[in-house]
PDB file of C-alpha atoms and ligand atoms in Angstrom:
ATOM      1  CA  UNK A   9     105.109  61.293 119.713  1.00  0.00           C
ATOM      2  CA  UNK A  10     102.435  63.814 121.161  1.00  0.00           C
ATOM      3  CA  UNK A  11     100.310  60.873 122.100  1.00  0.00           C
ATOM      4  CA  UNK A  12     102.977  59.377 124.116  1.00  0.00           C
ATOM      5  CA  UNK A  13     103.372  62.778 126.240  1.00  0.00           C
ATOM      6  CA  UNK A  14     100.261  62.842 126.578  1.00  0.00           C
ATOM      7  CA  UNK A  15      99.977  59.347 128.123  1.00  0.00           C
ATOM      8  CA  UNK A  16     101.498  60.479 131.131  1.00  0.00           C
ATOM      9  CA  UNK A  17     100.252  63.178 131.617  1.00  0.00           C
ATOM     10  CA  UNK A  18      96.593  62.810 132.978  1.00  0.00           C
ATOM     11  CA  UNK A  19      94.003  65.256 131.806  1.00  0.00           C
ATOM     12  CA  UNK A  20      96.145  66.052 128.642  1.00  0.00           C
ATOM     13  CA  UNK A  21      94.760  64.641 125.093  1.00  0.00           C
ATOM     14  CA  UNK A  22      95.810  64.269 121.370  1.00  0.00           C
ATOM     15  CA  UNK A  23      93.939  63.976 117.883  1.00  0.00           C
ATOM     16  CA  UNK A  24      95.567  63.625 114.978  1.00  0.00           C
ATOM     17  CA  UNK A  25      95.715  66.452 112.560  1.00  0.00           C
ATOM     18  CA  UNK A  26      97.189  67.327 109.546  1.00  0.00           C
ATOM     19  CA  UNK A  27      97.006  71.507 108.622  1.00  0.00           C
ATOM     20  CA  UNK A  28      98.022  71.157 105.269  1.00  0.00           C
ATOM     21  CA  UNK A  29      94.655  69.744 104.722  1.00  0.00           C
ATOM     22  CA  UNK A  30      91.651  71.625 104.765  1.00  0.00           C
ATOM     23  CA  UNK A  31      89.422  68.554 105.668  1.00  0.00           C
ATOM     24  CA  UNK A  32      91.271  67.542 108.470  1.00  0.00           C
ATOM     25  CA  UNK A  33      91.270  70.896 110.126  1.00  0.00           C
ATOM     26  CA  UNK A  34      87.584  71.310 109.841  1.00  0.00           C
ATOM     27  CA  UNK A  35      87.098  67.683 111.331  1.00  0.00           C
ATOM     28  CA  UNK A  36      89.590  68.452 114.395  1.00  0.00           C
ATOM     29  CA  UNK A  37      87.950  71.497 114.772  1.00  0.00           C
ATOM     30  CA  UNK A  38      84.658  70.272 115.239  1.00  0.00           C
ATOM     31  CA  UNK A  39      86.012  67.556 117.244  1.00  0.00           C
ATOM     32  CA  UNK A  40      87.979  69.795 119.568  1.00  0.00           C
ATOM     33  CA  UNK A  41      84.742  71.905 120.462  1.00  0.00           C
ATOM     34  CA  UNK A  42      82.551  69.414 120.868  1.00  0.00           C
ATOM     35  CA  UNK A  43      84.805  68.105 123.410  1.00  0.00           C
ATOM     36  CA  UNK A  44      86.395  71.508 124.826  1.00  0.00           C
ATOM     37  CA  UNK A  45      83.401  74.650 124.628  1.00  0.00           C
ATOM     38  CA  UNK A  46      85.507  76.522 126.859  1.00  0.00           C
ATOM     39  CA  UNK A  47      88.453  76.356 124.587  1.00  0.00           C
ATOM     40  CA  UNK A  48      90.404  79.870 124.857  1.00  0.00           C
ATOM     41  CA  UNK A  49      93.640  79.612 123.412  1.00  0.00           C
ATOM     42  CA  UNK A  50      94.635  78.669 119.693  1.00  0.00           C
ATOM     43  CA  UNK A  51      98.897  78.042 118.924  1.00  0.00           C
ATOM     44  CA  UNK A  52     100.066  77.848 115.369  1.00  0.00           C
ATOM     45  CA  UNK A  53     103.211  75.640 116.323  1.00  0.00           C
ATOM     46  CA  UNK A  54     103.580  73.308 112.894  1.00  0.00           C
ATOM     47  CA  UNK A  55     105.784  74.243 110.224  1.00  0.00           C
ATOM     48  CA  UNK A  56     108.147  72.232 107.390  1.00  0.00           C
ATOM     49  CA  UNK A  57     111.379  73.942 106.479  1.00  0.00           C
ATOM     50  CA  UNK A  58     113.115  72.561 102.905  1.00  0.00           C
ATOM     51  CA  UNK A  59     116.103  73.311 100.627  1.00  0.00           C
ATOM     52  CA  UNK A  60     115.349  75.149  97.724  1.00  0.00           C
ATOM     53  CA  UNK A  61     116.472  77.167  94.976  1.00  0.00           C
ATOM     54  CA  UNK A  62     114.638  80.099  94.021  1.00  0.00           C
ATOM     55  CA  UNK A  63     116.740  80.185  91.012  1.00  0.00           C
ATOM     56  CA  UNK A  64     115.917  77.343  89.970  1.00  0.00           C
ATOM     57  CA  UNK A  65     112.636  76.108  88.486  1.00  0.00           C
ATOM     58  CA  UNK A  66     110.571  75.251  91.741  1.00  0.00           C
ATOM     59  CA  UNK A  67     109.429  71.709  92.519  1.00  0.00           C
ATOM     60  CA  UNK A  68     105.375  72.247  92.578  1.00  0.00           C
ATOM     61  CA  UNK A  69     104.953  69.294  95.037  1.00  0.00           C
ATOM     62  CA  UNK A  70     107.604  71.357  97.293  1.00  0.00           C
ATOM     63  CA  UNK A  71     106.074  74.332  97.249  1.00  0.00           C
ATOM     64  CA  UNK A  72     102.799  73.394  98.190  1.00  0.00           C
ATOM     65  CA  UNK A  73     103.717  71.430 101.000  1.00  0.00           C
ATOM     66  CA  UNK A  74     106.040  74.395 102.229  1.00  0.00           C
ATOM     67  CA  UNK A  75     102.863  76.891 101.801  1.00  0.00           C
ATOM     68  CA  UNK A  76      99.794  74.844 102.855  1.00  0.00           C
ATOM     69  CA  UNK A  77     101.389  73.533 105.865  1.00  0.00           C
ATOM     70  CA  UNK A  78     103.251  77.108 107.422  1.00  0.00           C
ATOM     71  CA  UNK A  79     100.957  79.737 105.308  1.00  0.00           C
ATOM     72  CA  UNK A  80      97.475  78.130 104.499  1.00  0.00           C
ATOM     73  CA  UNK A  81      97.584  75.930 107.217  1.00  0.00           C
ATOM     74  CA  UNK A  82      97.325  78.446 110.254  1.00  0.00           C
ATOM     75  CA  UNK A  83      95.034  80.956 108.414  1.00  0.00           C
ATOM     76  CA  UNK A  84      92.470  78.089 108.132  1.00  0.00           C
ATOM     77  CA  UNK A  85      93.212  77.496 111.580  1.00  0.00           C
ATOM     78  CA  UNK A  86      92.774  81.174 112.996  1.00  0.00           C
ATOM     79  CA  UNK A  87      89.548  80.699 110.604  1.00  0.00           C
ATOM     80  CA  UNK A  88      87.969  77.700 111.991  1.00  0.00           C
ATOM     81  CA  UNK A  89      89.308  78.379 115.876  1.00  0.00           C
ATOM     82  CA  UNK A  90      88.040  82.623 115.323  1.00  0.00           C
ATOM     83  CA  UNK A  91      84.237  82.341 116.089  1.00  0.00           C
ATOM     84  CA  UNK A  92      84.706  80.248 119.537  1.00  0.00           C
ATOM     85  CA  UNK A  93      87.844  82.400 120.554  1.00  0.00           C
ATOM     86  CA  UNK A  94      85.577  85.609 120.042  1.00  0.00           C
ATOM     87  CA  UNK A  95      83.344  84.446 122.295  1.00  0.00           C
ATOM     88  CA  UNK A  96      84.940  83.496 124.987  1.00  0.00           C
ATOM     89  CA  UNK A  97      86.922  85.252 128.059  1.00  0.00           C
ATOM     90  CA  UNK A  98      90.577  85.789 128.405  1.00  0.00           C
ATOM     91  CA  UNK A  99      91.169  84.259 124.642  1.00  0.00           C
ATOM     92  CA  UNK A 100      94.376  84.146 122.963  1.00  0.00           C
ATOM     93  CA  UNK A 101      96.130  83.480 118.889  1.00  0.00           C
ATOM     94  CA  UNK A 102      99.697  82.255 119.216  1.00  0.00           C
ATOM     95  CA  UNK A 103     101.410  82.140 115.906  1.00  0.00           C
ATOM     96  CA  UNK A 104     104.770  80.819 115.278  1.00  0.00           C
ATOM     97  CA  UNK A 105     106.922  82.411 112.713  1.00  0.00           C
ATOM     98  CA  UNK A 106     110.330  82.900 112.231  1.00  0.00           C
ATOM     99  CA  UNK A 107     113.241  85.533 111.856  1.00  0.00           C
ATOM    100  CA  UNK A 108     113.159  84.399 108.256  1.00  0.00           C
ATOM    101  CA  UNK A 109     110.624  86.241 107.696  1.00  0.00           C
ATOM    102  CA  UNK A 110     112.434  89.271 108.291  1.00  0.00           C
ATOM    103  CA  UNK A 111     115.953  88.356 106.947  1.00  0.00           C
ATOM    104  CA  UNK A 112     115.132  85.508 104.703  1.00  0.00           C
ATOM    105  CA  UNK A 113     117.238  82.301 104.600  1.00  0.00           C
ATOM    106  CA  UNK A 114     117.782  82.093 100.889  1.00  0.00           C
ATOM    107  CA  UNK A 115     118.662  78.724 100.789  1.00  0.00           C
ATOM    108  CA  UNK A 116     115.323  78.153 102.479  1.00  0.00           C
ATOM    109  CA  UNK A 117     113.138  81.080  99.905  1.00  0.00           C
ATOM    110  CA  UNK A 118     109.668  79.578 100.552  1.00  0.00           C
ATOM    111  CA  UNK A 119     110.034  78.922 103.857  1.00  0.00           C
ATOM    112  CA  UNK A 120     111.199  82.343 104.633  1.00  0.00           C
ATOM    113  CA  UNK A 121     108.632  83.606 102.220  1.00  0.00           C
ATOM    114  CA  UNK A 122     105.617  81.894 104.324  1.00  0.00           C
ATOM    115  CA  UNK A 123     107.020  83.046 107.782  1.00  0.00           C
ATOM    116  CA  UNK A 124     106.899  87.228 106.376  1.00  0.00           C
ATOM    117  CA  UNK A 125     103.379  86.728 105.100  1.00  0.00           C
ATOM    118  CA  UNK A 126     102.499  85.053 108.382  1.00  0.00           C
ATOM    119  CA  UNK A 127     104.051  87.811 110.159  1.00  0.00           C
ATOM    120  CA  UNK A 128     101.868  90.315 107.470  1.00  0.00           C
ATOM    121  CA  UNK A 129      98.952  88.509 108.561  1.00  0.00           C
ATOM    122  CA  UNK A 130      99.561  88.157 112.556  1.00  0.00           C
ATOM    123  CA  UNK A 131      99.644  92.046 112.338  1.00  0.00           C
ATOM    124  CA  UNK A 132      96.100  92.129 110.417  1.00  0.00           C
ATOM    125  CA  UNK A 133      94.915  89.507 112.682  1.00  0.00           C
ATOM    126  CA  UNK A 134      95.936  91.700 115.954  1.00  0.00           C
ATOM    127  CA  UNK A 135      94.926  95.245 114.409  1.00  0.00           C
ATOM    128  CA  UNK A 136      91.500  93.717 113.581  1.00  0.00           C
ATOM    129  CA  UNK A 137      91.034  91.688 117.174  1.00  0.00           C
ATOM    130  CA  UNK A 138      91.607  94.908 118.495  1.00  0.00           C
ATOM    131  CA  UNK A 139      90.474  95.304 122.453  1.00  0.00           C
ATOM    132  CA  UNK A 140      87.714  92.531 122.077  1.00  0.00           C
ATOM    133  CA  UNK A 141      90.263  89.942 121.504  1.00  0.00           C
ATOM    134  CA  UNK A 142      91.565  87.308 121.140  1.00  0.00           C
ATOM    135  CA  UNK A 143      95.017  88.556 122.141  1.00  0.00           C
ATOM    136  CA  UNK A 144      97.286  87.908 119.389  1.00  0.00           C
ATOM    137  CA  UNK A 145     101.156  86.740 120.460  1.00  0.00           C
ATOM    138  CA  UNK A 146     103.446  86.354 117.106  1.00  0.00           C
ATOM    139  CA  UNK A 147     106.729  84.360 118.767  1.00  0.00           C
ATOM    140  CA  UNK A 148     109.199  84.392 115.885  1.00  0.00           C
ATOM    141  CA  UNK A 149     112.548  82.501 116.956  1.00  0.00           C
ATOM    142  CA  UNK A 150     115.616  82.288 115.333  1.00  0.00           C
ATOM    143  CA  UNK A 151     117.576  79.327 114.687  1.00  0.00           C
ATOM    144  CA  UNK A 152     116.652  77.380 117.670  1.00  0.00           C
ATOM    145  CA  UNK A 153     117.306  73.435 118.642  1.00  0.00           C
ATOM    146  CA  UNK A 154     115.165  71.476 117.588  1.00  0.00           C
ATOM    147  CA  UNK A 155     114.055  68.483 115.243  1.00  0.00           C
ATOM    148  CA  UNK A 156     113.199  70.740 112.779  1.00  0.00           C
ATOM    149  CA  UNK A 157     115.956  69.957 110.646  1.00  0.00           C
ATOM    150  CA  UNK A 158     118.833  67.608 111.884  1.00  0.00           C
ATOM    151  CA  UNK A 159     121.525  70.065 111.630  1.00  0.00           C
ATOM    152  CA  UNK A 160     119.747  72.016 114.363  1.00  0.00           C
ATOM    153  CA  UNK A 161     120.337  69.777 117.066  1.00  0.00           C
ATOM    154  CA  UNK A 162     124.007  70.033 116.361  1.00  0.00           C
ATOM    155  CA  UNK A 163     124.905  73.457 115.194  1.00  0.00           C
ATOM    156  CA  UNK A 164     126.274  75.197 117.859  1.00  0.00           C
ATOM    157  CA  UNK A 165     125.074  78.658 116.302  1.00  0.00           C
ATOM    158  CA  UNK A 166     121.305  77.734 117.450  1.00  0.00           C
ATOM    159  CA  UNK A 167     119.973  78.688 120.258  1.00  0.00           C
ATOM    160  CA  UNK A 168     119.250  76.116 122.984  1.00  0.00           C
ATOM    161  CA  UNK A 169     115.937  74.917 123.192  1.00  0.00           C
ATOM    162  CA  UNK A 170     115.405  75.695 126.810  1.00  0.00           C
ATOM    163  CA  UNK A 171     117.216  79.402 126.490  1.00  0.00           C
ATOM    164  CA  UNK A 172     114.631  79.762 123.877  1.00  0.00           C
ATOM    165  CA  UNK A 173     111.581  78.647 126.327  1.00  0.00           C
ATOM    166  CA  UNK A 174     112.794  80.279 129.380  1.00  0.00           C
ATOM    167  CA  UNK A 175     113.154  83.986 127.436  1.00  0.00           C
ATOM    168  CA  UNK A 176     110.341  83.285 125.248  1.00  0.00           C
ATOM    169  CA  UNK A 177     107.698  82.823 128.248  1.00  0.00           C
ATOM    170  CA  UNK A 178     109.157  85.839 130.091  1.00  0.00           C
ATOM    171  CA  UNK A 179     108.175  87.784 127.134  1.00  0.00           C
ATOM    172  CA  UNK A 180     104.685  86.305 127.099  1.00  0.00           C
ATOM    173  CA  UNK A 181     104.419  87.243 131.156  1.00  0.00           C
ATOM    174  CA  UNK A 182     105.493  90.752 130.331  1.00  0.00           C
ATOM    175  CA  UNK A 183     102.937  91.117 127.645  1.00  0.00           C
ATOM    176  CA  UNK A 184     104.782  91.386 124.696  1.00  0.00           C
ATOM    177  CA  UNK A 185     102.519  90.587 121.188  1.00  0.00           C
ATOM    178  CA  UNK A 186     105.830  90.065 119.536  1.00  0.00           C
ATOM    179  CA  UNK A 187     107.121  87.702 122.146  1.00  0.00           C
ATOM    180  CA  UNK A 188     110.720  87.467 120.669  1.00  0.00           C
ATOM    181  CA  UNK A 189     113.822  86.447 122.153  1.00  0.00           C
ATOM    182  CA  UNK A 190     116.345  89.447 122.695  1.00  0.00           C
ATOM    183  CA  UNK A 191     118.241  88.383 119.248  1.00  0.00           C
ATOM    184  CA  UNK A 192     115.322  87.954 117.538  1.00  0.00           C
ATOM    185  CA  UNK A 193     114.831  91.466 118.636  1.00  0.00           C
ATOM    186  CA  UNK A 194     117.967  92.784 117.408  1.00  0.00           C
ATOM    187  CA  UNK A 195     117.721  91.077 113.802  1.00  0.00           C
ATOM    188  CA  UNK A 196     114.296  92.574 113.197  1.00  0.00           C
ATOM    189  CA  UNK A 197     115.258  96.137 114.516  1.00  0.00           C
ATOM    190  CA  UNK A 198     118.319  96.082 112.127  1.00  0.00           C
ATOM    191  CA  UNK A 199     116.189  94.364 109.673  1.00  0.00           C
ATOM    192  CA  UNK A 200     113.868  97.622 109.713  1.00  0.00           C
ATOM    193  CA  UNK A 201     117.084 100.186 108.876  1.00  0.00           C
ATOM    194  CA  UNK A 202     118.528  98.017 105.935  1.00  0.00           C
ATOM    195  CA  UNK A 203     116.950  94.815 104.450  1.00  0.00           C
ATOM    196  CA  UNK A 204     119.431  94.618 102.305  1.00  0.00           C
ATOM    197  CA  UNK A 205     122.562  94.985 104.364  1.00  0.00           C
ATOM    198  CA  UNK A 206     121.195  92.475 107.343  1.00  0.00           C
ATOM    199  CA  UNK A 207     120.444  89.994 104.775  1.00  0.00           C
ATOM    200  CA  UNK A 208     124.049  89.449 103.078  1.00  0.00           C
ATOM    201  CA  UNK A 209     125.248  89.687 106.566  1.00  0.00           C
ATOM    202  CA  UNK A 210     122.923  86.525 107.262  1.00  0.00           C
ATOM    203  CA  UNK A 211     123.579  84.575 104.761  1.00  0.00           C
ATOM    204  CA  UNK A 212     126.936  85.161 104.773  1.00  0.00           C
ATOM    205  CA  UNK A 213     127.025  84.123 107.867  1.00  0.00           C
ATOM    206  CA  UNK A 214     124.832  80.854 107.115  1.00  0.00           C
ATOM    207  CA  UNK A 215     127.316  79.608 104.600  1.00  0.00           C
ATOM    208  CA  UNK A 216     129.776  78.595 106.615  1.00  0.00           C
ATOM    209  CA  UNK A 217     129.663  74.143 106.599  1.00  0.00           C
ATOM    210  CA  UNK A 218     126.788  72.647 107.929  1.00  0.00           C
ATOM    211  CA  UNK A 219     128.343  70.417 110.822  1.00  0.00           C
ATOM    212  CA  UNK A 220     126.212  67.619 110.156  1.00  0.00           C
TER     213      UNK A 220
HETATM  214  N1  LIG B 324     113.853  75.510 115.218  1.00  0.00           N
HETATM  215  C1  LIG B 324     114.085  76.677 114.616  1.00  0.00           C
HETATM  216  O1  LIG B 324     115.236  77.067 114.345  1.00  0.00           O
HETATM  217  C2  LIG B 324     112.904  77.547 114.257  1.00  0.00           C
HETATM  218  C3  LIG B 324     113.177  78.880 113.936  1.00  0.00           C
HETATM  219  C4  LIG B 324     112.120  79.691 113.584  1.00  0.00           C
HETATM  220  C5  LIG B 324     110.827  79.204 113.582  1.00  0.00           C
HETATM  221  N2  LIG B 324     110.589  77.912 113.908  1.00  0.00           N
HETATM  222  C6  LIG B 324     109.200  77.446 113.857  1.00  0.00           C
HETATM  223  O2  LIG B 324     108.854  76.842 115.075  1.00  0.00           O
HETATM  224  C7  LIG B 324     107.739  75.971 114.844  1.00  0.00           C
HETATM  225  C8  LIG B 324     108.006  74.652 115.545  1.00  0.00           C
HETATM  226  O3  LIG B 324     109.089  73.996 114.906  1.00  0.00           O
HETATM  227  P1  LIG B 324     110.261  73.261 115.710  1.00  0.00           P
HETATM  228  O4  LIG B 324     111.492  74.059 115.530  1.00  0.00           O
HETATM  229  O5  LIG B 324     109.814  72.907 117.073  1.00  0.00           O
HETATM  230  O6  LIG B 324     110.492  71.972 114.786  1.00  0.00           O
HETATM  231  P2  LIG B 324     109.835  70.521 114.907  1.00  0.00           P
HETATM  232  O7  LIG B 324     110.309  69.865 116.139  1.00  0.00           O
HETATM  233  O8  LIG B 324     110.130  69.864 113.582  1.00  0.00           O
HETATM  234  O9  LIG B 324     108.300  70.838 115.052  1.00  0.00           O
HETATM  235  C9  LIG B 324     107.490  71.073 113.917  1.00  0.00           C
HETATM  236  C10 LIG B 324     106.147  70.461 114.236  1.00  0.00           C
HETATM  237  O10 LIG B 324     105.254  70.727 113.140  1.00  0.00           O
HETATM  238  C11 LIG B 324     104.473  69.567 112.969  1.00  0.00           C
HETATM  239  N3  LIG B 324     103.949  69.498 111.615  1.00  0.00           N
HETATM  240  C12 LIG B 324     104.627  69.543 110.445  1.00  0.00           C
HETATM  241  N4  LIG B 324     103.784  69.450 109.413  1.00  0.00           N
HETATM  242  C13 LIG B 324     102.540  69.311 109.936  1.00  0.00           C
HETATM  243  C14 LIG B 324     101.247  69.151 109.380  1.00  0.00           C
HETATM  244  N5  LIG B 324     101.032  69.132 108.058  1.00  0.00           N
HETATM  245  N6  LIG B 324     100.198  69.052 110.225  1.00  0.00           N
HETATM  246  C15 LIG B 324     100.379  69.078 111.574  1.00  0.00           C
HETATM  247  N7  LIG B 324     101.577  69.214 112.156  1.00  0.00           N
HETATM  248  C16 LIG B 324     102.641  69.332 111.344  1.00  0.00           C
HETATM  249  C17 LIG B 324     105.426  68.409 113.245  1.00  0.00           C
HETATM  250  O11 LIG B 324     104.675  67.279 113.596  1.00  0.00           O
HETATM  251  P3  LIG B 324     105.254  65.814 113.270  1.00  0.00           P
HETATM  252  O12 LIG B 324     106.486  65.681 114.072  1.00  0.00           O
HETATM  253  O13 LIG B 324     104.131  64.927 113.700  1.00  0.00           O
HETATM  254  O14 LIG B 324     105.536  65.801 111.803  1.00  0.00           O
HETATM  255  C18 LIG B 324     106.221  68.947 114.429  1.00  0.00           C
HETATM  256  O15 LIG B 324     105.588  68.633 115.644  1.00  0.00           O
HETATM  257  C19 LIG B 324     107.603  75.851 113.319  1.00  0.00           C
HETATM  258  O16 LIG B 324     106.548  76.670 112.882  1.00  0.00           O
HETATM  259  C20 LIG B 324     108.921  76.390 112.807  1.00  0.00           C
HETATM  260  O17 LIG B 324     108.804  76.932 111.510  1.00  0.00           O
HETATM  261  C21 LIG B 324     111.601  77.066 114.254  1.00  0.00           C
END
């Protein structure tokens, strides 16, 4: 899909890469600054969402897939990306978590478990950066549309995609390190006061039909 983008857009390219994979990260890596030296800016986009049941025994296959691609995956990018962005100007870490990782989705536990510890780590990652850099942006959306599961693209309870861009890159411009959307905002102020509380309020919420 990238690659077709890409291929009309001059000046733009693709390589395949899979970040559940150690290997292939540290071949794209390599790849990427042979071709690009000045590379300055690294964004964490990928991420899997599944249907789970943290009641239930867990599915190993599931969980790993769910961890190595949103959890492992973007640590061992920051780690193979962290030398080259430290040395150059103007550098920048975008990671992409989620809401759920501040009220978790608990049909969706290991998801929403990988986006807090991402969020954990984004702070670590920033503290330890500190004025030298990179800059470190965490964008954490909430239930946005997009392909990420089908129902997204219908449910009239996510916010549209280009609502999401439009807010999203005005919090960028103004600086923010938690570039978040003004209802991300609000869920992870309330979050703060009662954990709890805001959860059963999501979920709640979240179990009304899907509508596709
Ligand atoms: N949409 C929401 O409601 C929402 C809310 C909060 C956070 N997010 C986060 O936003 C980010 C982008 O998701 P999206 O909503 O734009 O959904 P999306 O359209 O499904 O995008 C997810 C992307 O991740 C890529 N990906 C999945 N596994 C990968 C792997 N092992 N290696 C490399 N790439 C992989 C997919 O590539 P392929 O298409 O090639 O598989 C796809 O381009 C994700 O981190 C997601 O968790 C989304």
């Amino acid at each position: 899909m990238l690659a077709e983008v890409a291929a009309g857009r001059p000046g733009m390219e693709t390589l395949a890469l899979d970040v559940s994979d150690a290997e292939s990260i540290a071949t794209a890596a390599a790849d990427v600054l042979a071709r690009h030296p000045e590379l300055n800016v690294l964004v964490n986009n990928a991420g899997v969402i599944i249907d789970d049941d943290p009641t239930a025994p867990v599915d190993d296959d599931e969980l790993m897939r769910v961890v190595s691609t949103n959890l492992l995956g973007p640590i061992r990018m920051v780690s193979a990306f962290i030398a080259q962005l430290r040395s150059v100007p103007d550098a920048a870490i975008v990671n992409i978590t989620s809401m759920l990782g501040y009220a978790p989705l608990a049909r969706s536990s290991l998801y929403s478990a990988t986006k807090a510890a991402m969020h954990s780590y984004t702070l670590s990652l920033r503290y330890r950066s500190g004025d030298a850099g990179p800059e470190v942006i965490e964008i954490a959306p909430p239930y946005t549309q997009t392909a990420l599961q089908a129902v997204n693209l219908t449910d009239p309870r996510a916010m549209p995609l280009e609502e999401f861009i439009a807010e999203t890159l005005a919090a960028i411009e103004a600086g923010e390190p938690e570039a978040y959307v003004a209802r991300a905002r609000e869920r992870r102020d309330a979050q703060r006061v009662d954990d709890i509380g805001i959860t059963t309020w999501f979920n709640d919420l979240m179990r009304s039909p899907r509508l596709s």
